[in-house]
GROMACS .gro file of C-alpha atoms in nm:
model
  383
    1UNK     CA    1  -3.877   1.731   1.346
    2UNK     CA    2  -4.179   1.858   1.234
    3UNK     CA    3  -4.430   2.078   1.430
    4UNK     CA    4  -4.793   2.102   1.531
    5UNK     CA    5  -5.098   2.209   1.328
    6UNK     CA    6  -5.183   2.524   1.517
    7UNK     CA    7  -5.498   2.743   1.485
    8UNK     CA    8  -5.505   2.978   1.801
    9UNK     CA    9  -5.267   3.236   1.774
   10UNK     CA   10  -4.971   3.228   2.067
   11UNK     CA   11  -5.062   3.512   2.305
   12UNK     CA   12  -4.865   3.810   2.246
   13UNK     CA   13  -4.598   3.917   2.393
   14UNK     CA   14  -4.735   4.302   2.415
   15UNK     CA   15  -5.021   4.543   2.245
   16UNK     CA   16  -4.954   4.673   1.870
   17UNK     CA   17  -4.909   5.101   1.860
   18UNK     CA   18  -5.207   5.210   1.737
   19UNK     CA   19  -5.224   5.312   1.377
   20UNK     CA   20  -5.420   5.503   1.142
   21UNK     CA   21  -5.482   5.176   0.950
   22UNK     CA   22  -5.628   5.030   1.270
   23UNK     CA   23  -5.894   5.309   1.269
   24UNK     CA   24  -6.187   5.426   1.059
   25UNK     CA   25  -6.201   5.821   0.993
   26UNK     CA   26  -6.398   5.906   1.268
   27UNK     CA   27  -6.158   5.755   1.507
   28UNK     CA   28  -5.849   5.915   1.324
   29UNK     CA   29  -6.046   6.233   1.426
   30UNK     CA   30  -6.070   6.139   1.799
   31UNK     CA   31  -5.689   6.085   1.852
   32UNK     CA   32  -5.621   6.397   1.657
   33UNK     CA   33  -5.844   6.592   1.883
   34UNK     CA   34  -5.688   6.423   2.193
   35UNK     CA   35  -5.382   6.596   2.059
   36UNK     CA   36  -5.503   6.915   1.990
   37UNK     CA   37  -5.512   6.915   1.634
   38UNK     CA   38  -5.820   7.011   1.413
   39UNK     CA   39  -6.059   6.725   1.259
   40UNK     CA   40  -5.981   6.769   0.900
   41UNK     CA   41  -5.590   6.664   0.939
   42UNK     CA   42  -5.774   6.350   0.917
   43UNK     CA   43  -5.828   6.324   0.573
   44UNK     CA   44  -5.462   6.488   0.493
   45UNK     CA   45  -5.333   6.202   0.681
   46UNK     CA   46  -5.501   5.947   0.479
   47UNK     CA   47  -5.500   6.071   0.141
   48UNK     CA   48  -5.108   6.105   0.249
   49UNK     CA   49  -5.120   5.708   0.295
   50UNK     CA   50  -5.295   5.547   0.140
   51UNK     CA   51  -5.294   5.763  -0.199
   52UNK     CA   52  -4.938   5.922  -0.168
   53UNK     CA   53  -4.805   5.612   0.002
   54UNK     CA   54  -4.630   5.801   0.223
   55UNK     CA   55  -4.582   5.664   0.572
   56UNK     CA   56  -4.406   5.952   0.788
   57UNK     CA   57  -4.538   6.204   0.891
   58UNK     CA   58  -4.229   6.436   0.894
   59UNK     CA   59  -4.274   6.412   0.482
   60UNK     CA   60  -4.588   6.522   0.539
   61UNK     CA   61  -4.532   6.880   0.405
   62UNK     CA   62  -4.921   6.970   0.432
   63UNK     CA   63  -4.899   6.973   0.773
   64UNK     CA   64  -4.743   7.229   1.014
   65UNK     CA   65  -4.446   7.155   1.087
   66UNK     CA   66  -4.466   7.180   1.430
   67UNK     CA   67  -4.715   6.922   1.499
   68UNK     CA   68  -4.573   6.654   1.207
   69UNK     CA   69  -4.367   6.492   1.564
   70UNK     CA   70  -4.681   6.468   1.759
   71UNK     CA   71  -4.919   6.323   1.480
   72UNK     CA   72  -4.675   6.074   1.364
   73UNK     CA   73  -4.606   5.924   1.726
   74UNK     CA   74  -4.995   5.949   1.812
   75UNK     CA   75  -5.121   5.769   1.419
   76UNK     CA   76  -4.820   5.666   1.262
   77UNK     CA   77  -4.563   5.432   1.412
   78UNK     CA   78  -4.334   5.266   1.239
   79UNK     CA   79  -4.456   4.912   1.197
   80UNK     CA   80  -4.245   4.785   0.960
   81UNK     CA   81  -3.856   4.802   1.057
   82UNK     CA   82  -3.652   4.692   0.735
   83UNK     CA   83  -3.401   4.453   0.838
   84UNK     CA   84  -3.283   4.361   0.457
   85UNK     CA   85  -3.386   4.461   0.146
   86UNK     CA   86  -3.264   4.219  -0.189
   87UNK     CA   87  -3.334   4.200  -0.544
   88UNK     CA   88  -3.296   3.958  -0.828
   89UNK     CA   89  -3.421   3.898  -1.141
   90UNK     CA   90  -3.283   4.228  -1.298
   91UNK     CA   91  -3.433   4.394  -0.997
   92UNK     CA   92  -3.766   4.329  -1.126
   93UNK     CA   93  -3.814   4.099  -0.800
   94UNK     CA   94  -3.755   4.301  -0.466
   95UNK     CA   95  -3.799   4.030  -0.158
   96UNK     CA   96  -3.804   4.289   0.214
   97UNK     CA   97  -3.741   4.126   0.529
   98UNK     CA   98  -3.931   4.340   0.825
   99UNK     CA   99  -3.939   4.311   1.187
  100UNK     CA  100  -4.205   4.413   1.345
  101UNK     CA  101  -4.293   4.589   1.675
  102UNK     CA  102  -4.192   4.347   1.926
  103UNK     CA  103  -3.939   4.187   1.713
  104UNK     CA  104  -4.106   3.942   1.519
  105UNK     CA  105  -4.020   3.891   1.163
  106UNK     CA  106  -4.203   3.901   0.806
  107UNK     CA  107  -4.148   3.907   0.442
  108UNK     CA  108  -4.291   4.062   0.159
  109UNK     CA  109  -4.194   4.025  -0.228
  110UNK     CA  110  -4.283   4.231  -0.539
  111UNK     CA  111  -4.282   4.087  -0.865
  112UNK     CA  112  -4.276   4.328  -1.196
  113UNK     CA  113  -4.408   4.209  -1.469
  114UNK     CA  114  -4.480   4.358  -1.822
  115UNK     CA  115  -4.840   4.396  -1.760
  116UNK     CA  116  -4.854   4.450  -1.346
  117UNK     CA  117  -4.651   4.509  -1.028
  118UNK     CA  118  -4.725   4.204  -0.796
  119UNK     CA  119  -4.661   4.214  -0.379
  120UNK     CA  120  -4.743   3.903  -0.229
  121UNK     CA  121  -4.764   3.978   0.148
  122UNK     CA  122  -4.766   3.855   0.460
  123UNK     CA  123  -5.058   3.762   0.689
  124UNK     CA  124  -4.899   3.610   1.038
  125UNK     CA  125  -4.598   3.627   1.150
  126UNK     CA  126  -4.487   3.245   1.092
  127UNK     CA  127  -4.786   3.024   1.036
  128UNK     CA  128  -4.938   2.712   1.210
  129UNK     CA  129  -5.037   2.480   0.911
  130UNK     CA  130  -4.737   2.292   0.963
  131UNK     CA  131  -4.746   2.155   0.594
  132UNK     CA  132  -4.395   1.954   0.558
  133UNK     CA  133  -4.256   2.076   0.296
  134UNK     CA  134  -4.328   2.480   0.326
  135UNK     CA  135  -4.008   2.647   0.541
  136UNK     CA  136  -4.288   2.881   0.716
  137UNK     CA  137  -4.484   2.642   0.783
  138UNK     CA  138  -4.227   2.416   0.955
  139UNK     CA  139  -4.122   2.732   1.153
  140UNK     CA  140  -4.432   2.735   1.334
  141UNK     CA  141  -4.619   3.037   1.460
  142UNK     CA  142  -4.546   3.304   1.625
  143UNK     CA  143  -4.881   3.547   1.599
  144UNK     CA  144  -5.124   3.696   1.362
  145UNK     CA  145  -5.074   4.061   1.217
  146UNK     CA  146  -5.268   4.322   1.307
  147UNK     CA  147  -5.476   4.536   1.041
  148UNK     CA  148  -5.223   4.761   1.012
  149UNK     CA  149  -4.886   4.541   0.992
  150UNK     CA  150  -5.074   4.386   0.651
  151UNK     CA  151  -5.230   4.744   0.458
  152UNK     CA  152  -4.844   4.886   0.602
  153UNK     CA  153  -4.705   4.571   0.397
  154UNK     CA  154  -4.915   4.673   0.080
  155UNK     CA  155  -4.815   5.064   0.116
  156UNK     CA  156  -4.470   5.004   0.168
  157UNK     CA  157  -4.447   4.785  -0.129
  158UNK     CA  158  -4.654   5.037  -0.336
  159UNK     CA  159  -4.370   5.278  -0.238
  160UNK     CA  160  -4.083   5.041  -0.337
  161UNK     CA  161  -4.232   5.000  -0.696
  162UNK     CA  162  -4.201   5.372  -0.771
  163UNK     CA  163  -3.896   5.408  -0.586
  164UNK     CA  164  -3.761   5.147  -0.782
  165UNK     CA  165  -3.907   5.214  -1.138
  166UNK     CA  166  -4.105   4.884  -1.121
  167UNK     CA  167  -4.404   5.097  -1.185
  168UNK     CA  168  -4.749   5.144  -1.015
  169UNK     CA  169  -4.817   4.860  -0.800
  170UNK     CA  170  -5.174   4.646  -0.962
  171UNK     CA  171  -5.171   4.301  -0.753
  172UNK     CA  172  -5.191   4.202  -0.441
  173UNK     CA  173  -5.179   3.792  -0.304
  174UNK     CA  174  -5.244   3.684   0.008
  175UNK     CA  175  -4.956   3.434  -0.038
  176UNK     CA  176  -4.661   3.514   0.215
  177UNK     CA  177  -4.635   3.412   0.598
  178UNK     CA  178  -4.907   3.275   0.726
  179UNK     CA  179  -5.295   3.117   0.644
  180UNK     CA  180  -5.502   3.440   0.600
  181UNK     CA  181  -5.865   3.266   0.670
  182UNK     CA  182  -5.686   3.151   0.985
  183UNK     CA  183  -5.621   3.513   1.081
  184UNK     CA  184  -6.006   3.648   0.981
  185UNK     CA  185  -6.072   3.958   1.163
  186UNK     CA  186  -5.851   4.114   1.075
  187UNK     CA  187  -5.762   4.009   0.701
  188UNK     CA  188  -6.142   4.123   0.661
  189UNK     CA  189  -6.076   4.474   0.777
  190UNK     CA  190  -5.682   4.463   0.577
  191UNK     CA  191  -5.932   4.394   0.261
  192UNK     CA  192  -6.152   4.645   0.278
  193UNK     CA  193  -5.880   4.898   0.334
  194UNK     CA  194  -5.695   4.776   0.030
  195UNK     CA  195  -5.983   4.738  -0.208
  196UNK     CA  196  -6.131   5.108  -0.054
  197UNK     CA  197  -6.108   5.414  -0.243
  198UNK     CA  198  -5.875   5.703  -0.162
  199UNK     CA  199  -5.832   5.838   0.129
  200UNK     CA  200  -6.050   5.558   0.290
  201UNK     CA  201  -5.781   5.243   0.160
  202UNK     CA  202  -5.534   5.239  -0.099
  203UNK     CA  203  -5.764   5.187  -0.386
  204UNK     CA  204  -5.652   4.891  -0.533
  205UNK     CA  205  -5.934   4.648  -0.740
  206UNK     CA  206  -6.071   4.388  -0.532
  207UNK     CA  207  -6.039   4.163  -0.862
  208UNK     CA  208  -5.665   4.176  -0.838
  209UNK     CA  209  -5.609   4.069  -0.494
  210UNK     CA  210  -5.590   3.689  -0.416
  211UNK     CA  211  -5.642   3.514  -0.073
  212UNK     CA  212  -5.493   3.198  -0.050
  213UNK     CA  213  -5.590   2.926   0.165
  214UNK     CA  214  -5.514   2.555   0.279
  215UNK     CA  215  -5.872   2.477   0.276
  216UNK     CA  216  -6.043   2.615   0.594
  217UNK     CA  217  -6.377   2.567   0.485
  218UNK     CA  218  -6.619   2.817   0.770
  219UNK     CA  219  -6.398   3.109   0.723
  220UNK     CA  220  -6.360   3.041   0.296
  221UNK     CA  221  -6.783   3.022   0.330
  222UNK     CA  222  -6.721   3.427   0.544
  223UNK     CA  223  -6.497   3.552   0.209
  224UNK     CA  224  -6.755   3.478   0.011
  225UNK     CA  225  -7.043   3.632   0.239
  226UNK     CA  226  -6.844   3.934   0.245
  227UNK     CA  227  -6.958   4.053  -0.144
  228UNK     CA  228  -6.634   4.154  -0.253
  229UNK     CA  229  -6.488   3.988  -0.582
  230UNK     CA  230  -6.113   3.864  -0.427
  231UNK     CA  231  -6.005   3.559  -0.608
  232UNK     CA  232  -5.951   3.255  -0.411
  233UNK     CA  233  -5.654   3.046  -0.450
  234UNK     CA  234  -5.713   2.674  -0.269
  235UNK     CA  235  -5.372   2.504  -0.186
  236UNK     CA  236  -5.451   2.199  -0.269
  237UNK     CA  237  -5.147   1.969  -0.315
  238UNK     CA  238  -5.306   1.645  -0.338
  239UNK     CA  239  -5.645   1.531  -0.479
  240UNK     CA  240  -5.678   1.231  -0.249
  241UNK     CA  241  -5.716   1.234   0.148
  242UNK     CA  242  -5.417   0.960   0.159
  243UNK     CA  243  -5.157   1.215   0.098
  244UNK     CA  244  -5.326   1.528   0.162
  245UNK     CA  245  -5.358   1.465   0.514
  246UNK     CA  246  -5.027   1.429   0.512
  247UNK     CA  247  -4.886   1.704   0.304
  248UNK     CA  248  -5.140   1.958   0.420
  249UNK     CA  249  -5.228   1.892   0.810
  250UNK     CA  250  -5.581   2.098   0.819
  251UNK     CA  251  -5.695   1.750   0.555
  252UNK     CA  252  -5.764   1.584   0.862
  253UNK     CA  253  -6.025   1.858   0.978
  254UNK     CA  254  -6.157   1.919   0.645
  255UNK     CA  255  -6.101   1.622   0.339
  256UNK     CA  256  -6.042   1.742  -0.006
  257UNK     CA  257  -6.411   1.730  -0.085
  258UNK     CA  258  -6.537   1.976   0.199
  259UNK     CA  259  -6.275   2.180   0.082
  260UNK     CA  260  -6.324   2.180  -0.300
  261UNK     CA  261  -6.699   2.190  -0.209
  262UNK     CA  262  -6.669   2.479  -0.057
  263UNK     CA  263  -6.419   2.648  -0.363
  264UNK     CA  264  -6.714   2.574  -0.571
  265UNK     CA  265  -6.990   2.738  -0.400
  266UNK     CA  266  -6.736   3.055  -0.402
  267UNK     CA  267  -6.699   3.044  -0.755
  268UNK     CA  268  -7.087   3.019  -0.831
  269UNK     CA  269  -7.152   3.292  -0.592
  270UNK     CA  270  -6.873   3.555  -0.695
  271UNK     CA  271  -6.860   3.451  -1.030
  272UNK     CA  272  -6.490   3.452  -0.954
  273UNK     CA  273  -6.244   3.180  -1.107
  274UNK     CA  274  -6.102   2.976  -0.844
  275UNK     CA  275  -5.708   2.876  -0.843
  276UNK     CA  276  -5.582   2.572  -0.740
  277UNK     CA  277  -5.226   2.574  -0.623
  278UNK     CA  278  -5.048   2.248  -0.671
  279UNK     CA  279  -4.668   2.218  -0.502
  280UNK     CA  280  -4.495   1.975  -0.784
  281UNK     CA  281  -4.292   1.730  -0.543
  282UNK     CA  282  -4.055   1.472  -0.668
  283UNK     CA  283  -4.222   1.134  -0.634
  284UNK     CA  284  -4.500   1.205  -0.391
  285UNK     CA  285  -4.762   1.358  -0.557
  286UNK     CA  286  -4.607   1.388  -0.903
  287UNK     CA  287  -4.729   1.040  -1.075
  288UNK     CA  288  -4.956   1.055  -1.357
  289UNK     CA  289  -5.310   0.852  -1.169
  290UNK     CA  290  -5.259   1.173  -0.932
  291UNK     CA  291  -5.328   1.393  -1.249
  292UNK     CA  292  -5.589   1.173  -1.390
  293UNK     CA  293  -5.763   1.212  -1.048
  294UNK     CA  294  -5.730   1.575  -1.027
  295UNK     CA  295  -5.856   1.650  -1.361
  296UNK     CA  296  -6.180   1.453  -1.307
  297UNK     CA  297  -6.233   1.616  -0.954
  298UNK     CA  298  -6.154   1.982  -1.113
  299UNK     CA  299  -6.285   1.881  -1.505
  300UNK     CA  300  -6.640   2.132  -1.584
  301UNK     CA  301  -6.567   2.384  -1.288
  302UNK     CA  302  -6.454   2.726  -1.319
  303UNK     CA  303  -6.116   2.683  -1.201
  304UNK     CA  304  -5.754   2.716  -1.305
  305UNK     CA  305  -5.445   2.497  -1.204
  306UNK     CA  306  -5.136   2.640  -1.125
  307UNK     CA  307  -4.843   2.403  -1.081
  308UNK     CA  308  -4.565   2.523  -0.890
  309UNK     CA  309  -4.217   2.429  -0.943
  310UNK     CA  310  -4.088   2.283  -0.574
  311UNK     CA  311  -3.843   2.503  -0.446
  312UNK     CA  312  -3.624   2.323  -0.175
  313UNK     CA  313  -3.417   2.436   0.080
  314UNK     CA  314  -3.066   2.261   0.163
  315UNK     CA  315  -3.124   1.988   0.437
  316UNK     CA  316  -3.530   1.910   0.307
  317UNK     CA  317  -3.609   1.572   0.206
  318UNK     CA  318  -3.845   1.718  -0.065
  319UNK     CA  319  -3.735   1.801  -0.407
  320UNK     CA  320  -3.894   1.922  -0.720
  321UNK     CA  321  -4.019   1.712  -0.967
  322UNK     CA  322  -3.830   1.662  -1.292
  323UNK     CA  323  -3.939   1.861  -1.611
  324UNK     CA  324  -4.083   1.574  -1.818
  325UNK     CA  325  -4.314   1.406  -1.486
  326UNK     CA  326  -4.419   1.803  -1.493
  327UNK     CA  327  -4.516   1.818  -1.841
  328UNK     CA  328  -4.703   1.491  -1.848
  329UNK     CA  329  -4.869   1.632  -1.542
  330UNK     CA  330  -4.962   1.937  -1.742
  331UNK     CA  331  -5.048   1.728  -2.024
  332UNK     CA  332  -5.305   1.489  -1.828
  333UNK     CA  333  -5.458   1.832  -1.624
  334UNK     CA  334  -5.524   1.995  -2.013
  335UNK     CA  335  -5.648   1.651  -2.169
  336UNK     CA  336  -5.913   1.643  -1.884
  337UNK     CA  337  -6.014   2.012  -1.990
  338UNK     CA  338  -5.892   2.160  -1.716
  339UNK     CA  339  -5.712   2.516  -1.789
  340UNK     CA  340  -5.364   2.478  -1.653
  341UNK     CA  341  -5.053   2.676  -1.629
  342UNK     CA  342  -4.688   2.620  -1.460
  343UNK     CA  343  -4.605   2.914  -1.217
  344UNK     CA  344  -4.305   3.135  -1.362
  345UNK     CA  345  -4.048   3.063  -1.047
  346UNK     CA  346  -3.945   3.412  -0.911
  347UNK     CA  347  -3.711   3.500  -0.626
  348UNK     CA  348  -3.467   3.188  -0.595
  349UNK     CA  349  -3.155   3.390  -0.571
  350UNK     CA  350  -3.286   3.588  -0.237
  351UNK     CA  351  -3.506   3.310  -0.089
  352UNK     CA  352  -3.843   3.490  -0.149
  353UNK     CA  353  -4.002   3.205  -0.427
  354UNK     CA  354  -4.264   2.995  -0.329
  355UNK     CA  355  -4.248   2.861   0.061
  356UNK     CA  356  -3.915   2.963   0.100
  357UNK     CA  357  -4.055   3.330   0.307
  358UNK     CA  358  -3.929   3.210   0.653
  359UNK     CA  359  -3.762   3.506   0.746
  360UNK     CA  360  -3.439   3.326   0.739
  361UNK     CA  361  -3.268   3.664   0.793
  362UNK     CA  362  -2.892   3.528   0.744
  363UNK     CA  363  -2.694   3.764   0.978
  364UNK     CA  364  -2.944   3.641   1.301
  365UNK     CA  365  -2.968   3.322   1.133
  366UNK     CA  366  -3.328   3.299   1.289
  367UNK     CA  367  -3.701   3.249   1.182
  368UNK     CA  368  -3.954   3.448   1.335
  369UNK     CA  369  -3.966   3.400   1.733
  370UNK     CA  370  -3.787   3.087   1.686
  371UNK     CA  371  -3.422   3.147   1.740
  372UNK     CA  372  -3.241   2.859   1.566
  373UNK     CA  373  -3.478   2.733   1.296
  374UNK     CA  374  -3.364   2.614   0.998
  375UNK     CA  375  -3.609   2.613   0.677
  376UNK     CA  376  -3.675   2.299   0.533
  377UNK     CA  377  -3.877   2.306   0.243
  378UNK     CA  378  -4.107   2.525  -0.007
  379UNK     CA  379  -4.489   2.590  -0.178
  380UNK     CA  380  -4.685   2.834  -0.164
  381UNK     CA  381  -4.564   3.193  -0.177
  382UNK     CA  382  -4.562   3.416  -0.458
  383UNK     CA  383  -4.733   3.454  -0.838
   0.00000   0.00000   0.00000
């Protein structure tokens, strides 16, 4: 059965602890001071995580010793409660299930690759799209993240890459749980902390971090007005209305020209190539006219095409499409000019590939806030 397209976020169930990644420097300062501790810890703290990546305060060893207990409690919680952590790929894909304050669930995945680290991370806990054949999106969901849950998500994988020899960690995609433009605020405020210098964000380039969207057109038009140089990824899925409204729910809101419209004005304005992400499904968007009609709705833009490889899960109706439909699919995309690559499939073995991040933890045998759930399909997730 599936579920509902959903854009207001369930209420929830109680407030987030307040972190230091919630607050700007001046209102680190204020809880310090409510605590008794001197202004410039301030700084300490966030050089400490956002540079050092350190998250706990009792590691902390430039600060006294015994006030590391009351800073940590008053600025830094722990948000992100590993539940499982599993690799694959010669460890060079690490795929961390977290719950999260009041027992939600999420997933993040780092990729290593020869020329960058790569965390695709998570913005909502479950997500309301409700496309088919996406496992998260067929869980439903269960609430946004807060500020701090997604920067937390980008330190702790920072920290895993070193810890792990996977090397400093370059990327960041907006390509996990949840539709980021559908949680705004505070994806805004998670950017600018990522993209910020040290000790005001973690310092990462704003040209390697990737939002990805199903096409909701007012808040893709607020990236843009924002002035920083994120790429945008458009799922797409379809190039006609037909299907898309059926593959990808938010079609009947905004068709694949609003949406595409909309891509383009981001790329003239940022100068920024746009990706189009394009689930490869057995027989139902796979056939060649599909391709011709794609490449003559993306042919003279700046845009790239990245065909993903279906991954399903057992029980889904949806299935990949075979190699040689793919390849003529390639072949049509690159005969129409249109700069196209297949996405290298990464995290199969542990469930963290593309779609598949439905925090199907296997000893609950849950999704988030949805005891029960079974995942039922794939698209979407990770580069």
């Amino acid at each position: 059965m599936s579920v509902a397209l959903t854009l207001t976020e369930p209420r929830p169930r109680k407030a987030a602890p307040r972190h230091l990644a919630d607050l700007d420097l001046a209102g680190c300062q204020s809880v310090l001071s409510e605590i008794g501790q001197p202004a410039f810890r301030a700084k300490q703290l966030r050089q400490q995580y956002f540079g050092r990546h350190v998250g706990d305060a009792s590691l902390m060893t430039d600060l006294p010793a015994a006030a590391r207990e009351a800073i940590g409690e008053a600025l830094l919680p722990r948000l992100l409660d590993p539940v499982r952590v599993d690799s694959c790929d010669d460890g060079r894909t690490v795929k961390a299930v977290w719950r999260l304050y009041d027992g939600a669930l999420v997933e993040s995945v780092i990729m290593a690759y020869p020329d960058r680290v790569t965390a695709c991370v998570s913005s909502q806990a479950g997500c309301g799209m409700a496309c088919p054949f996406c496992a998260t999106g067929q869980g439903g969901l269960t609430r946004n993240l807060t500020t701090a849950e997604i920067v937390d998500q980008v330190v702790a994988a920072a920290r895993l890459a070193q810890e792990r020899g996977l090397g400093r960690l370059s990327n960041i995609v907006f390509m996990g749980m949840g539709e980021p433009l559908a949680n705004w605020a505070r994806l805004k405020s998670a950017l600018r902390l990522i993209t910020g210098p040290v000790p005001d964000g973690v310092g990462l380039s704003a040209r390697n971090v990737t939002v990805s969207t199903v096409g909701l057109v007012p808040q893709i038009k607020k990236l843009m007005e924002e002035g920083l140089p994120v790429t945008l990824a458009v799922s797409l899925h379809a190039p006609d209305d037909e299907l898309r409204d059926e593959l990808v729910p938010i079609n009947t809101r905004w068709k694949v020209a609003e949406v595409l419209g909309a891509a383009w004005e981001y790329a003239r304005v940022t100068k920024r190539r746009v990706s189009i992400e394009y689930a490869m499904i057995r027989d139902v968007n796979d056939q060649p006219w599909r391709a011709d009609l794609l490449g003559r709705l993306l042919a003279g833009k700046l845009v790239h095409v990245n065909l993903i490889p279906l991954n399903p899960t057992p029980g889904s109706r949806w299935d990949a499409s075979p190699k040689p439909v793919e390849a003529e699919f390639v072949r049509r995309l690159r005969a129409a000019g249109v700069s196209t690559t297949v996405r290298d499939t990464r995290g199969q073995e542990i469930d963290g590939a593309c779609g598949q991040l439905a925090a199907s933890v296997r000893e609950a045998g849950t999704t988030p806030g949805r005891a029960g759930a079974k995942p039922v399909g794939a698209a979407g997730a990770a580069d």
